[in-house]
PDB file of C-alpha atoms and ligand atoms in Angstrom:
ATOM      1  CA  MET A 721    -108.318 -95.726  15.423  1.00 34.00           C
ATOM      2  CA  LYS A 722    -109.234 -92.926  17.813  1.00 36.00           C
ATOM      3  CA  PHE A 723    -107.053 -91.692  20.627  1.00 37.00           C
ATOM      4  CA  THR A 724    -109.360 -90.030  23.086  1.00 33.00           C
ATOM      5  CA  ALA A 725    -107.068 -90.011  26.093  1.00 34.00           C
ATOM      6  CA  LEU A 726    -104.451 -87.525  25.013  1.00 37.00           C
ATOM      7  CA  SER A 727    -101.179 -87.414  26.852  1.00 37.00           C
ATOM      8  CA  LEU A 728    -100.265 -83.797  26.574  1.00 42.00           C
ATOM      9  CA  VAL A 729     -97.125 -81.941  27.457  1.00 45.00           C
ATOM     10  CA  PHE A 730     -97.418 -78.210  27.991  1.00 43.00           C
ATOM     11  CA  PHE A 731     -94.544 -75.820  27.595  1.00 41.00           C
ATOM     12  CA  ILE A 732     -95.234 -72.581  29.350  1.00 39.00           C
ATOM     13  CA  PHE A 733     -92.002 -70.713  28.722  1.00 44.00           C
ATOM     14  CA  SER A 734     -91.768 -71.025  24.996  1.00 43.00           C
ATOM     15  CA  ILE A 735     -88.973 -68.786  23.763  1.00 45.00           C
ATOM     16  CA  VAL A 736     -88.328 -70.384  20.410  1.00 53.00           C
ATOM     17  CA  PRO A 737     -90.732 -72.285  18.212  1.00 58.00           C
ATOM     18  CA  PHE A 738     -90.804 -75.705  19.773  1.00 67.00           C
ATOM     19  CA  THR A 739     -89.795 -78.467  17.510  1.00 77.00           C
ATOM     20  CA  ILE A 740     -89.910 -81.899  19.003  1.00 77.00           C
ATOM     21  CA  GLN A 741     -86.098 -81.847  19.043  1.00 81.00           C
ATOM     22  CA  ALA A 742     -86.228 -78.694  21.194  1.00 78.00           C
ATOM     23  CA  ALA A 743     -88.833 -80.287  23.457  1.00 78.00           C
ATOM     24  CA  LYS A 744     -86.503 -83.229  23.937  1.00 80.00           C
ATOM     25  CA  ASP A 745     -83.439 -81.057  24.549  1.00 77.00           C
ATOM     26  CA  ILE A 746     -85.143 -78.633  26.932  1.00 73.00           C
ATOM     27  CA  ASN A 747     -87.778 -80.767  28.657  1.00 74.00           C
ATOM     28  CA  GLY A 748     -86.167 -84.153  28.307  1.00 75.00           C
ATOM     29  CA  VAL A 749     -89.235 -85.779  26.755  1.00 77.00           C
ATOM     30  CA  SER A 750     -88.589 -88.899  24.726  1.00 81.00           C
ATOM     31  CA  GLU A 751     -91.801 -90.896  24.912  1.00 83.00           C
ATOM     32  CA  ASN A 752     -93.942 -91.511  21.859  1.00 86.00           C
ATOM     33  CA  GLY A 753     -97.231 -89.679  22.233  1.00 85.00           C
ATOM     34  CA  PHE A 754     -99.249 -86.558  21.656  1.00 87.00           C
ATOM     35  CA  TYR A 755     -97.520 -83.236  22.134  1.00 88.00           C
ATOM     36  CA  ILE A 756     -98.439 -79.591  21.942  1.00 87.00           C
ATOM     37  CA  LEU A 757     -95.795 -77.871  19.865  1.00 89.00           C
ATOM     38  CA  TYR A 758     -95.524 -74.293  18.597  1.00 88.00           C
ATOM     39  CA  ASP A 759     -95.131 -73.246  15.000  1.00 89.00           C
ATOM     40  CA  ASN A 760     -92.930 -70.382  13.829  1.00 88.00           C
ATOM     41  CA  GLN A 761     -95.808 -67.935  14.487  1.00 88.00           C
ATOM     42  CA  TYR A 762     -95.935 -69.166  18.130  1.00 86.00           C
ATOM     43  CA  ARG A 763     -99.281 -70.847  17.519  1.00 89.00           C
ATOM     44  CA  PRO A 764     -99.828 -74.140  19.365  1.00 88.00           C
ATOM     45  CA  PHE A 765    -100.827 -77.314  17.586  1.00 90.00           C
ATOM     46  CA  ILE A 766    -101.270 -80.906  18.701  1.00 90.00           C
ATOM     47  CA  THR A 767     -99.651 -83.795  16.954  1.00 91.00           C
ATOM     48  CA  PHE A 768     -98.066 -87.178  17.531  1.00 91.00           C
ATOM     49  CA  CYS A 769     -94.310 -87.541  17.946  1.00 91.00           C
ATOM     50  CA  ASP A 770     -92.292 -90.694  17.461  1.00 92.00           C
ATOM     51  CA  PHE A 771     -88.898 -91.044  19.125  1.00 90.00           C
ATOM     52  CA  ASN A 772     -88.263 -94.724  18.918  1.00 87.00           C
ATOM     53  CA  SER A 773     -89.411 -96.506  15.776  1.00 91.00           C
ATOM     54  CA  ASP A 774     -86.401 -95.367  13.716  1.00 91.00           C
ATOM     55  CA  LYS A 775     -83.144 -95.517  15.596  1.00 88.00           C
ATOM     56  CA  GLY A 776     -81.469 -92.096  15.521  1.00 91.00           C
ATOM     57  CA  PHE A 777     -84.479 -90.239  14.125  1.00 94.00           C
ATOM     58  CA  ILE A 778     -87.281 -88.159  15.654  1.00 93.00           C
ATOM     59  CA  TRP A 779     -90.529 -87.759  13.719  1.00 95.00           C
ATOM     60  CA  THR A 780     -93.539 -85.421  13.835  1.00 95.00           C
ATOM     61  CA  LEU A 781     -96.797 -86.609  12.260  1.00 96.00           C
ATOM     62  CA  ILE A 782     -98.138 -84.209   9.620  1.00 97.00           C
ATOM     63  CA  GLU A 783    -100.915 -86.338   8.137  1.00 96.00           C
ATOM     64  CA  SER A 784    -102.632 -89.710   8.482  1.00 96.00           C
ATOM     65  CA  PHE A 785    -105.564 -91.098   6.513  1.00 95.00           C
ATOM     66  CA  SER A 786    -107.372 -94.390   6.000  1.00 96.00           C
ATOM     67  CA  LEU A 787    -107.749 -96.094   2.645  1.00 94.00           C
ATOM     68  CA  ASN A 788    -111.407 -95.045   2.772  1.00 93.00           C
ATOM     69  CA  ASN A 789    -110.520 -91.412   3.367  1.00 94.00           C
ATOM     70  CA  SER A 790    -107.781 -91.492   0.713  1.00 93.00           C
ATOM     71  CA  MET A 791    -110.603 -91.556  -1.835  1.00 88.00           C
ATOM     72  CA  LYS A 792    -111.835 -88.143  -0.667  1.00 90.00           C
ATOM     73  CA  ALA A 793    -110.877 -85.109  -2.728  1.00 88.00           C
ATOM     74  CA  LYS A 794    -109.060 -83.399   0.123  1.00 85.00           C
ATOM     75  CA  TYR A 795    -106.658 -86.347   0.408  1.00 91.00           C
ATOM     76  CA  ARG A 796    -105.982 -86.167  -3.320  1.00 92.00           C
ATOM     77  CA  LYS A 797    -103.952 -82.981  -3.110  1.00 93.00           C
ATOM     78  CA  GLY A 798    -100.253 -82.248  -2.874  1.00 96.00           C
ATOM     79  CA  PHE A 799     -98.815 -80.798   0.314  1.00 97.00           C
ATOM     80  CA  PHE A 800     -98.859 -77.304  -1.235  1.00 97.00           C
ATOM     81  CA  GLN A 801    -102.637 -77.355  -0.606  1.00 96.00           C
ATOM     82  CA  ASP A 802    -104.209 -76.439   2.722  1.00 96.00           C
ATOM     83  CA  PHE A 803    -106.810 -78.951   3.965  1.00 95.00           C
ATOM     84  CA  PRO A 804    -106.358 -79.210   7.728  1.00 95.00           C
ATOM     85  CA  THR A 805    -108.628 -81.347   9.876  1.00 93.00           C
ATOM     86  CA  VAL A 806    -110.447 -79.550  12.643  1.00 85.00           C
ATOM     87  CA  SER A 807    -110.860 -81.850  15.597  1.00 77.00           C
ATOM     88  CA  SER A 808    -110.184 -81.871  19.308  1.00 72.00           C
ATOM     89  CA  PHE A 809    -108.682 -85.343  19.141  1.00 79.00           C
ATOM     90  CA  ILE A 810    -106.323 -86.952  16.694  1.00 86.00           C
ATOM     91  CA  ASP A 811    -107.898 -89.657  14.589  1.00 92.00           C
ATOM     92  CA  LEU A 812    -105.286 -91.485  12.526  1.00 93.00           C
ATOM     93  CA  GLN A 813    -108.049 -92.300  10.016  1.00 95.00           C
ATOM     94  CA  GLU A 814    -108.302 -88.617   9.182  1.00 95.00           C
ATOM     95  CA  PHE A 815    -105.670 -86.128  10.288  1.00 96.00           C
ATOM     96  CA  ARG A 816    -103.863 -83.348   8.456  1.00 96.00           C
ATOM     97  CA  LEU A 817    -102.044 -80.318   9.837  1.00 96.00           C
ATOM     98  CA  GLU A 818    -102.379 -76.850   8.364  1.00 96.00           C
ATOM     99  CA  ASN A 819    -100.065 -76.259   5.449  1.00 96.00           C
ATOM    100  CA  SER A 820     -98.290 -73.396   7.256  1.00 96.00           C
ATOM    101  CA  VAL A 821     -97.693 -75.665  10.261  1.00 95.00           C
ATOM    102  CA  MET A 822     -96.227 -78.393   8.035  1.00 97.00           C
ATOM    103  CA  LYS A 823     -93.910 -75.805   6.488  1.00 97.00           C
ATOM    104  CA  SER A 824     -92.910 -74.573   9.906  1.00 95.00           C
ATOM    105  CA  ILE A 825     -91.992 -78.133  10.963  1.00 95.00           C
ATOM    106  CA  ALA A 826     -90.058 -78.696   7.717  1.00 96.00           C
ATOM    107  CA  GLY A 827     -88.182 -75.409   8.179  1.00 94.00           C
ATOM    108  CA  ALA A 828     -87.249 -76.035  11.812  1.00 91.00           C
ATOM    109  CA  PRO A 829     -83.616 -76.780  12.705  1.00 87.00           C
ATOM    110  CA  GLY A 830     -82.901 -80.475  12.322  1.00 89.00           C
ATOM    111  CA  SER A 831     -85.786 -81.268   9.956  1.00 94.00           C
ATOM    112  CA  THR A 832     -84.086 -83.005   7.074  1.00 96.00           C
ATOM    113  CA  HIS A 833     -86.349 -85.868   5.986  1.00 97.00           C
ATOM    114  CA  PHE A 834     -89.873 -86.994   5.344  1.00 98.00           C
ATOM    115  CA  ARG A 835     -91.149 -90.541   5.664  1.00 97.00           C
ATOM    116  CA  THR A 836     -94.294 -92.601   5.183  1.00 97.00           C
ATOM    117  CA  THR A 837     -95.408 -95.530   7.316  1.00 96.00           C
ATOM    118  CA  CYS A 838     -98.440 -97.814   7.266  1.00 94.00           C
ATOM    119  CA  ASN A 839    -100.741 -98.457  10.252  1.00 94.00           C
ATOM    120  CA  PHE A 840     -98.371 -96.795  12.691  1.00 93.00           C
ATOM    121  CA  ASN A 841     -98.860 -98.083  16.230  1.00 84.00           C
ATOM    122  CA  THR A 842    -101.847-100.254  15.416  1.00 72.00           C
ATOM    123  CA  ASN A 843    -100.443-103.655  16.201  1.00 63.00           C
ATOM    124  CA  ASP A 844     -98.181-103.310  19.169  1.00 66.00           C
ATOM    125  CA  ARG A 845     -98.102 -99.604  20.139  1.00 70.00           C
ATOM    126  CA  LYS A 846     -94.380 -99.635  19.338  1.00 74.00           C
ATOM    127  CA  GLY A 847     -94.627 -97.884  16.024  1.00 80.00           C
ATOM    128  CA  ILE A 848     -93.538 -99.884  13.048  1.00 84.00           C
ATOM    129  CA  GLN A 849     -92.244-103.358  12.535  1.00 72.00           C
ATOM    130  CA  ASN A 850     -89.449-104.379  10.183  1.00 82.00           C
ATOM    131  CA  HIS A 851     -89.807-101.234   8.086  1.00 91.00           C
ATOM    132  CA  LEU A 852     -92.279-103.104   5.905  1.00 91.00           C
ATOM    133  CA  ASP A 853     -94.079-100.755   3.486  1.00 94.00           C
ATOM    134  CA  TYR A 854     -92.026 -97.708   4.341  1.00 96.00           C
ATOM    135  CA  LEU A 855     -90.415 -94.762   2.556  1.00 97.00           C
ATOM    136  CA  ARG A 856     -87.781 -92.309   3.793  1.00 97.00           C
ATOM    137  CA  VAL A 857     -86.451 -89.420   1.706  1.00 98.00           C
ATOM    138  CA  SER A 858     -84.226 -86.405   2.372  1.00 98.00           C
ATOM    139  CA  PHE A 859     -85.804 -83.045   1.503  1.00 97.00           C
ATOM    140  CA  CYS A 860     -82.552 -82.281  -0.364  1.00 97.00           C
ATOM    141  CA  ASN A 861     -83.405 -85.052  -2.790  1.00 98.00           C
ATOM    142  CA  PHE A 862     -87.034 -84.007  -3.223  1.00 98.00           C
ATOM    143  CA  PRO A 863     -87.387 -80.217  -3.278  1.00 96.00           C
ATOM    144  CA  ASN A 864     -90.959 -80.460  -4.656  1.00 96.00           C
ATOM    145  CA  PHE A 865     -92.542 -81.514  -1.358  1.00 98.00           C
ATOM    146  CA  PHE A 866     -94.534 -78.279  -0.977  1.00 98.00           C
ATOM    147  CA  LYS A 867     -94.698 -77.473  -4.695  1.00 97.00           C
ATOM    148  CA  ASN A 868     -97.260 -78.018  -7.396  1.00 97.00           C
ATOM    149  CA  VAL A 869     -95.191 -79.323 -10.302  1.00 96.00           C
ATOM    150  CA  ASN A 870     -97.606 -82.207 -10.915  1.00 96.00           C
ATOM    151  CA  LYS A 871     -95.111 -84.710 -12.265  1.00 96.00           C
ATOM    152  CA  ASN A 872     -92.967 -87.718 -11.474  1.00 96.00           C
ATOM    153  CA  THR A 873     -89.440 -86.830 -10.420  1.00 97.00           C
ATOM    154  CA  CYS A 874     -86.638 -89.393 -10.210  1.00 98.00           C
ATOM    155  CA  THR A 875     -85.765 -89.185  -6.539  1.00 98.00           C
ATOM    156  CA  LYS A 876     -82.968 -90.806  -4.609  1.00 98.00           C
ATOM    157  CA  VAL A 877     -84.590 -92.286  -1.530  1.00 98.00           C
ATOM    158  CA  ASP A 878     -82.821 -93.252   1.707  1.00 97.00           C
ATOM    159  CA  TYR A 879     -84.921 -96.364   1.886  1.00 97.00           C
ATOM    160  CA  ILE A 880     -88.051 -97.770   0.331  1.00 96.00           C
ATOM    161  CA  ASN A 881     -89.887-100.982   1.123  1.00 95.00           C
ATOM    162  CA  VAL A 882     -92.990-102.039  -0.793  1.00 94.00           C
ATOM    163  CA  GLN A 883     -94.432-105.472  -0.104  1.00 90.00           C
ATOM    164  CA  GLY A 884     -91.159-106.574   1.484  1.00 90.00           C
ATOM    165  CA  GLN A 885     -89.013-105.612  -1.502  1.00 92.00           C
ATOM    166  CA  SER A 886     -86.616-102.873  -0.489  1.00 94.00           C
ATOM    167  CA  CYS A 887     -83.630-100.821  -1.551  1.00 95.00           C
ATOM    168  CA  ARG A 888     -81.402 -98.125  -0.099  1.00 97.00           C
ATOM    169  CA  ASP A 889     -80.061 -95.054  -1.898  1.00 98.00           C
ATOM    170  CA  CYS A 890     -81.948 -95.966  -5.040  1.00 97.00           C
ATOM    171  CA  SER A 891     -83.851 -93.705  -7.427  1.00 98.00           C
ATOM    172  CA  ILE A 892     -87.597 -94.076  -7.959  1.00 96.00           C
ATOM    173  CA  PRO A 893     -90.288 -91.826  -9.480  1.00 97.00           C
ATOM    174  CA  ILE A 894     -92.019 -89.767  -6.806  1.00 97.00           C
ATOM    175  CA  HIS A 895     -95.008 -87.647  -7.757  1.00 96.00           C
ATOM    176  CA  ASP A 896     -95.680 -84.452  -5.801  1.00 96.00           C
ATOM    177  CA  GLY A 897     -99.421 -84.923  -6.272  1.00 94.00           C
ATOM    178  CA  GLY A 898    -100.429 -81.646  -7.824  1.00 94.00           C
ATOM    179  CA  ASN A 899    -104.129 -80.846  -7.582  1.00 93.00           C
ATOM    180  CA  GLU A 900    -105.534 -84.321  -8.207  1.00 92.00           C
ATOM    181  CA  HIS A 901    -103.323 -86.826  -6.447  1.00 93.00           C
ATOM    182  CA  HIS A 902    -101.799 -87.264  -3.075  1.00 95.00           C
ATOM    183  CA  MET A 903     -98.016 -87.342  -3.132  1.00 96.00           C
ATOM    184  CA  LEU A 904     -96.973 -90.925  -3.931  1.00 95.00           C
ATOM    185  CA  ALA A 905     -94.263 -93.350  -4.970  1.00 95.00           C
ATOM    186  CA  ASN A 906     -95.091 -94.313  -8.539  1.00 94.00           C
ATOM    187  CA  ILE A 907     -94.560 -98.080  -8.419  1.00 91.00           C
ATOM    188  CA  ASP A 908     -96.245 -98.462 -11.827  1.00 90.00           C
ATOM    189  CA  ARG A 909     -93.546 -96.391 -13.472  1.00 92.00           C
ATOM    190  CA  SER A 910     -90.535 -97.495 -11.447  1.00 93.00           C
ATOM    191  CA  PRO A 911     -89.721-100.599 -13.611  1.00 93.00           C
ATOM    192  CA  ASP A 912     -89.214 -98.272 -16.610  1.00 94.00           C
ATOM    193  CA  ASP A 913     -87.939 -95.080 -14.992  1.00 94.00           C
ATOM    194  CA  CYS A 914     -85.054 -93.881 -12.825  1.00 97.00           C
ATOM    195  CA  ASP A 915     -83.219 -96.968 -11.458  1.00 96.00           C
ATOM    196  CA  ARG A 916     -85.802 -99.284 -13.118  1.00 95.00           C
ATOM    197  CA  LEU A 917     -86.789-101.100  -9.967  1.00 93.00           C
ATOM    198  CA  LYS A 918     -89.524-103.683  -9.743  1.00 91.00           C
ATOM    199  CA  PHE A 919     -91.329-104.100  -6.457  1.00 86.00           C
ATOM    200  CA  GLY A 920     -92.526-107.673  -6.655  1.00 73.00           C
ATOM    201  CA  GLY A 921     -95.939-107.767  -8.225  1.00 67.00           C
ATOM    202  CA  ALA A 922     -96.830-104.380  -6.828  1.00 68.00           C
ATOM    203  CA  LYS A 923     -98.700-102.092  -9.159  1.00 72.00           C
ATOM    204  CA  GLY A 924    -100.038 -98.620  -8.980  1.00 79.00           C
ATOM    205  CA  TYR A 925     -99.317 -95.936  -6.464  1.00 86.00           C
ATOM    206  CA  ALA A 926     -97.839 -96.457  -3.028  1.00 90.00           C
ATOM    207  CA  PHE A 927     -98.327 -94.242   0.038  1.00 93.00           C
ATOM    208  CA  GLY A 928    -101.128 -92.120  -1.405  1.00 90.00           C
ATOM    209  CA  ASP A 929    -103.861 -91.884  -3.990  1.00 87.00           C
ATOM    210  CA  TYR A 930    -105.040 -95.471  -3.711  1.00 86.00           C
ATOM    211  CA  ARG A 931    -107.816 -96.584  -5.997  1.00 79.00           C
ATOM    212  CA  LEU A 932    -108.317-100.122  -4.743  1.00 82.00           C
ATOM    213  CA  LEU A 933    -107.832-102.483  -1.860  1.00 86.00           C
ATOM    214  CA  ASP A 934    -104.488-104.251  -2.233  1.00 86.00           C
ATOM    215  CA  SER A 935    -104.191-107.264   0.032  1.00 87.00           C
ATOM    216  CA  LYS A 936    -100.383-107.202  -0.278  1.00 88.00           C
ATOM    217  CA  PHE A 937     -99.729-103.582   0.663  1.00 91.00           C
ATOM    218  CA  SER A 938    -100.320-102.800   4.321  1.00 92.00           C
ATOM    219  CA  CYS A 939    -101.330 -99.138   3.798  1.00 93.00           C
ATOM    220  CA  SER A 940    -104.230-100.208   1.575  1.00 92.00           C
ATOM    221  CA  MET A 941    -105.159-103.760   2.576  1.00 92.00           C
ATOM    222  CA  ALA A 942    -108.340-102.770   4.453  1.00 94.00           C
ATOM    223  CA  SER A 943    -110.684 -99.799   4.387  1.00 94.00           C
ATOM    224  CA  ASN A 944    -109.322 -98.694   7.782  1.00 95.00           C
ATOM    225  CA  SER A 945    -105.604 -99.235   6.908  1.00 94.00           C
ATOM    226  CA  THR A 946    -103.764 -95.965   7.442  1.00 95.00           C
ATOM    227  CA  THR A 947    -101.005 -94.142   5.607  1.00 96.00           C
ATOM    228  CA  ASN A 948     -98.977 -91.880   7.888  1.00 97.00           C
ATOM    229  CA  TRP A 949     -96.771 -89.002   6.679  1.00 97.00           C
ATOM    230  CA  TRP A 950     -94.046 -87.547   8.903  1.00 97.00           C
ATOM    231  CA  ILE A 951     -91.362 -84.871   8.924  1.00 97.00           C
ATOM    232  CA  GLY A 952     -88.240 -85.442  10.981  1.00 96.00           C
ATOM    233  CA  GLY A 953     -84.536 -85.709  11.195  1.00 93.00           C
ATOM    234  CA  ALA A 954     -81.632 -87.041  13.143  1.00 89.00           C
ATOM    235  CA  ASP A 955     -81.891 -86.975  16.918  1.00 85.00           C
ATOM    236  CA  MET A 956     -79.182 -84.431  17.677  1.00 79.00           C
ATOM    237  CA  SER A 957     -79.239 -84.647  21.460  1.00 74.00           C
TER     238      SER A 957
HETATM  239  C1  NAG B 976    -115.370 -97.540   3.877  1.00 55.32           C
HETATM  240  O1  NAG B 976    -116.266 -97.140   2.836  1.00 55.32           O
HETATM  241  C2  NAG B 976    -117.250 -98.140   2.515  1.00 55.32           C
HETATM  242  C3  NAG B 976    -117.991 -97.653   1.299  1.00 55.32           C
HETATM  243  O2  NAG B 976    -118.391 -96.317   1.460  1.00 55.32           O
HETATM  244  C4  NAG B 976    -118.120 -98.360   3.736  1.00 55.32           C
HETATM  245  O3  NAG B 976    -119.087 -99.361   3.449  1.00 55.32           O
HETATM  246  C5  NAG B 976    -117.267 -98.814   4.901  1.00 55.32           C
HETATM  247  O4  NAG B 976    -118.048 -98.918   6.085  1.00 55.32           O
HETATM  248  C6  NAG B 976    -116.139 -97.833   5.154  1.00 55.32           C
HETATM  249  N1  NAG B 976    -115.250 -98.397   6.163  1.00 55.32           N
HETATM  250  C7  NAG B 976    -114.728 -97.691   7.158  1.00 55.32           C
HETATM  251  C8  NAG B 976    -113.828 -98.422   8.076  1.00 55.32           C
HETATM  252  O5  NAG B 976    -114.963 -96.505   7.327  1.00 55.32           O
HETATM  253  C1  NAG B 977    -109.050-102.111  11.281  1.00 55.32           C
HETATM  254  O1  NAG B 977    -110.131-102.799  11.880  1.00 55.32           O
HETATM  255  C2  NAG B 977    -109.769-104.088  12.345  1.00 55.32           C
HETATM  256  C3  NAG B 977    -111.057-104.793  12.787  1.00 55.32           C
HETATM  257  O2  NAG B 977    -111.826-103.942  13.601  1.00 55.32           O
HETATM  258  C4  NAG B 977    -108.747-103.948  13.469  1.00 55.32           C
HETATM  259  O3  NAG B 977    -108.365-105.216  13.958  1.00 55.32           O
HETATM  260  C5  NAG B 977    -107.514-103.234  12.922  1.00 55.32           C
HETATM  261  O4  NAG B 977    -106.587-103.018  13.964  1.00 55.32           O
HETATM  262  C6  NAG B 977    -107.906-101.905  12.300  1.00 55.32           C
HETATM  263  N1  NAG B 977    -106.765-101.327  11.649  1.00 55.32           N
HETATM  264  C7  NAG B 977    -106.383-100.055  11.822  1.00 55.32           C
HETATM  265  C8  NAG B 977    -105.196 -99.604  11.046  1.00 55.32           C
HETATM  266  O5  NAG B 977    -106.947 -99.272  12.583  1.00 55.32           O
END
């Protein structure tokens, strides 16, 4: 899906790096849409911000890719790697911020969590529905987000939902990706590892590094299905 008509908000008097929380506090914005924000080097970047799909949370999009594009080498890398897209519009089929910008967002006051959604905004322009096929994790529980450790780590997640099967505050293997995979929830290993959770008949990797179409998982059910990665935290205003 391509968004060609960008709704942009410009901040002329930027004193501090503008997180989306700061933009809300100072400029009163609270509509989902495209925003120009500033990283901690005062460099502007455009991304999509979501204020309303998760009650109490504000999210900044750091990456989005289609099942088709997930097969490309640059989407088979952990977040420690730098593979930004260069484009004047944001295409949710293929979008990734610079690594330094992602780190700036993660290091900003109030950034406490990352999450993954599927096909954000495609159906009803309201974001997500029912938290189906969704993952939310606190950075405290997964310190390898920007690291290259290249292994599964038992990680306590806030919430995971795969094919309608969900749990809260449970531990599942999350792989940081390393050099050959995207970061992912290792659903293949979860019945034997950590809290030993089965997710229905789901197999393989969820939220990254797909190998096949999977008609039951909404991030990978069609070649244009998208996986969306976000950094955010509680709405403190
Ligand atoms: C996905 O890739 C296949 C095989 O390369 C191609 O035939 C198809 O048109 C692509 N679909 C999209 C939506 O890009
Ligand atoms: C994929 O393409 C179909 C058919 O064109 C469309 O209905 C659907 O909304 C698209 N999905 C995404 C995630 O863009």
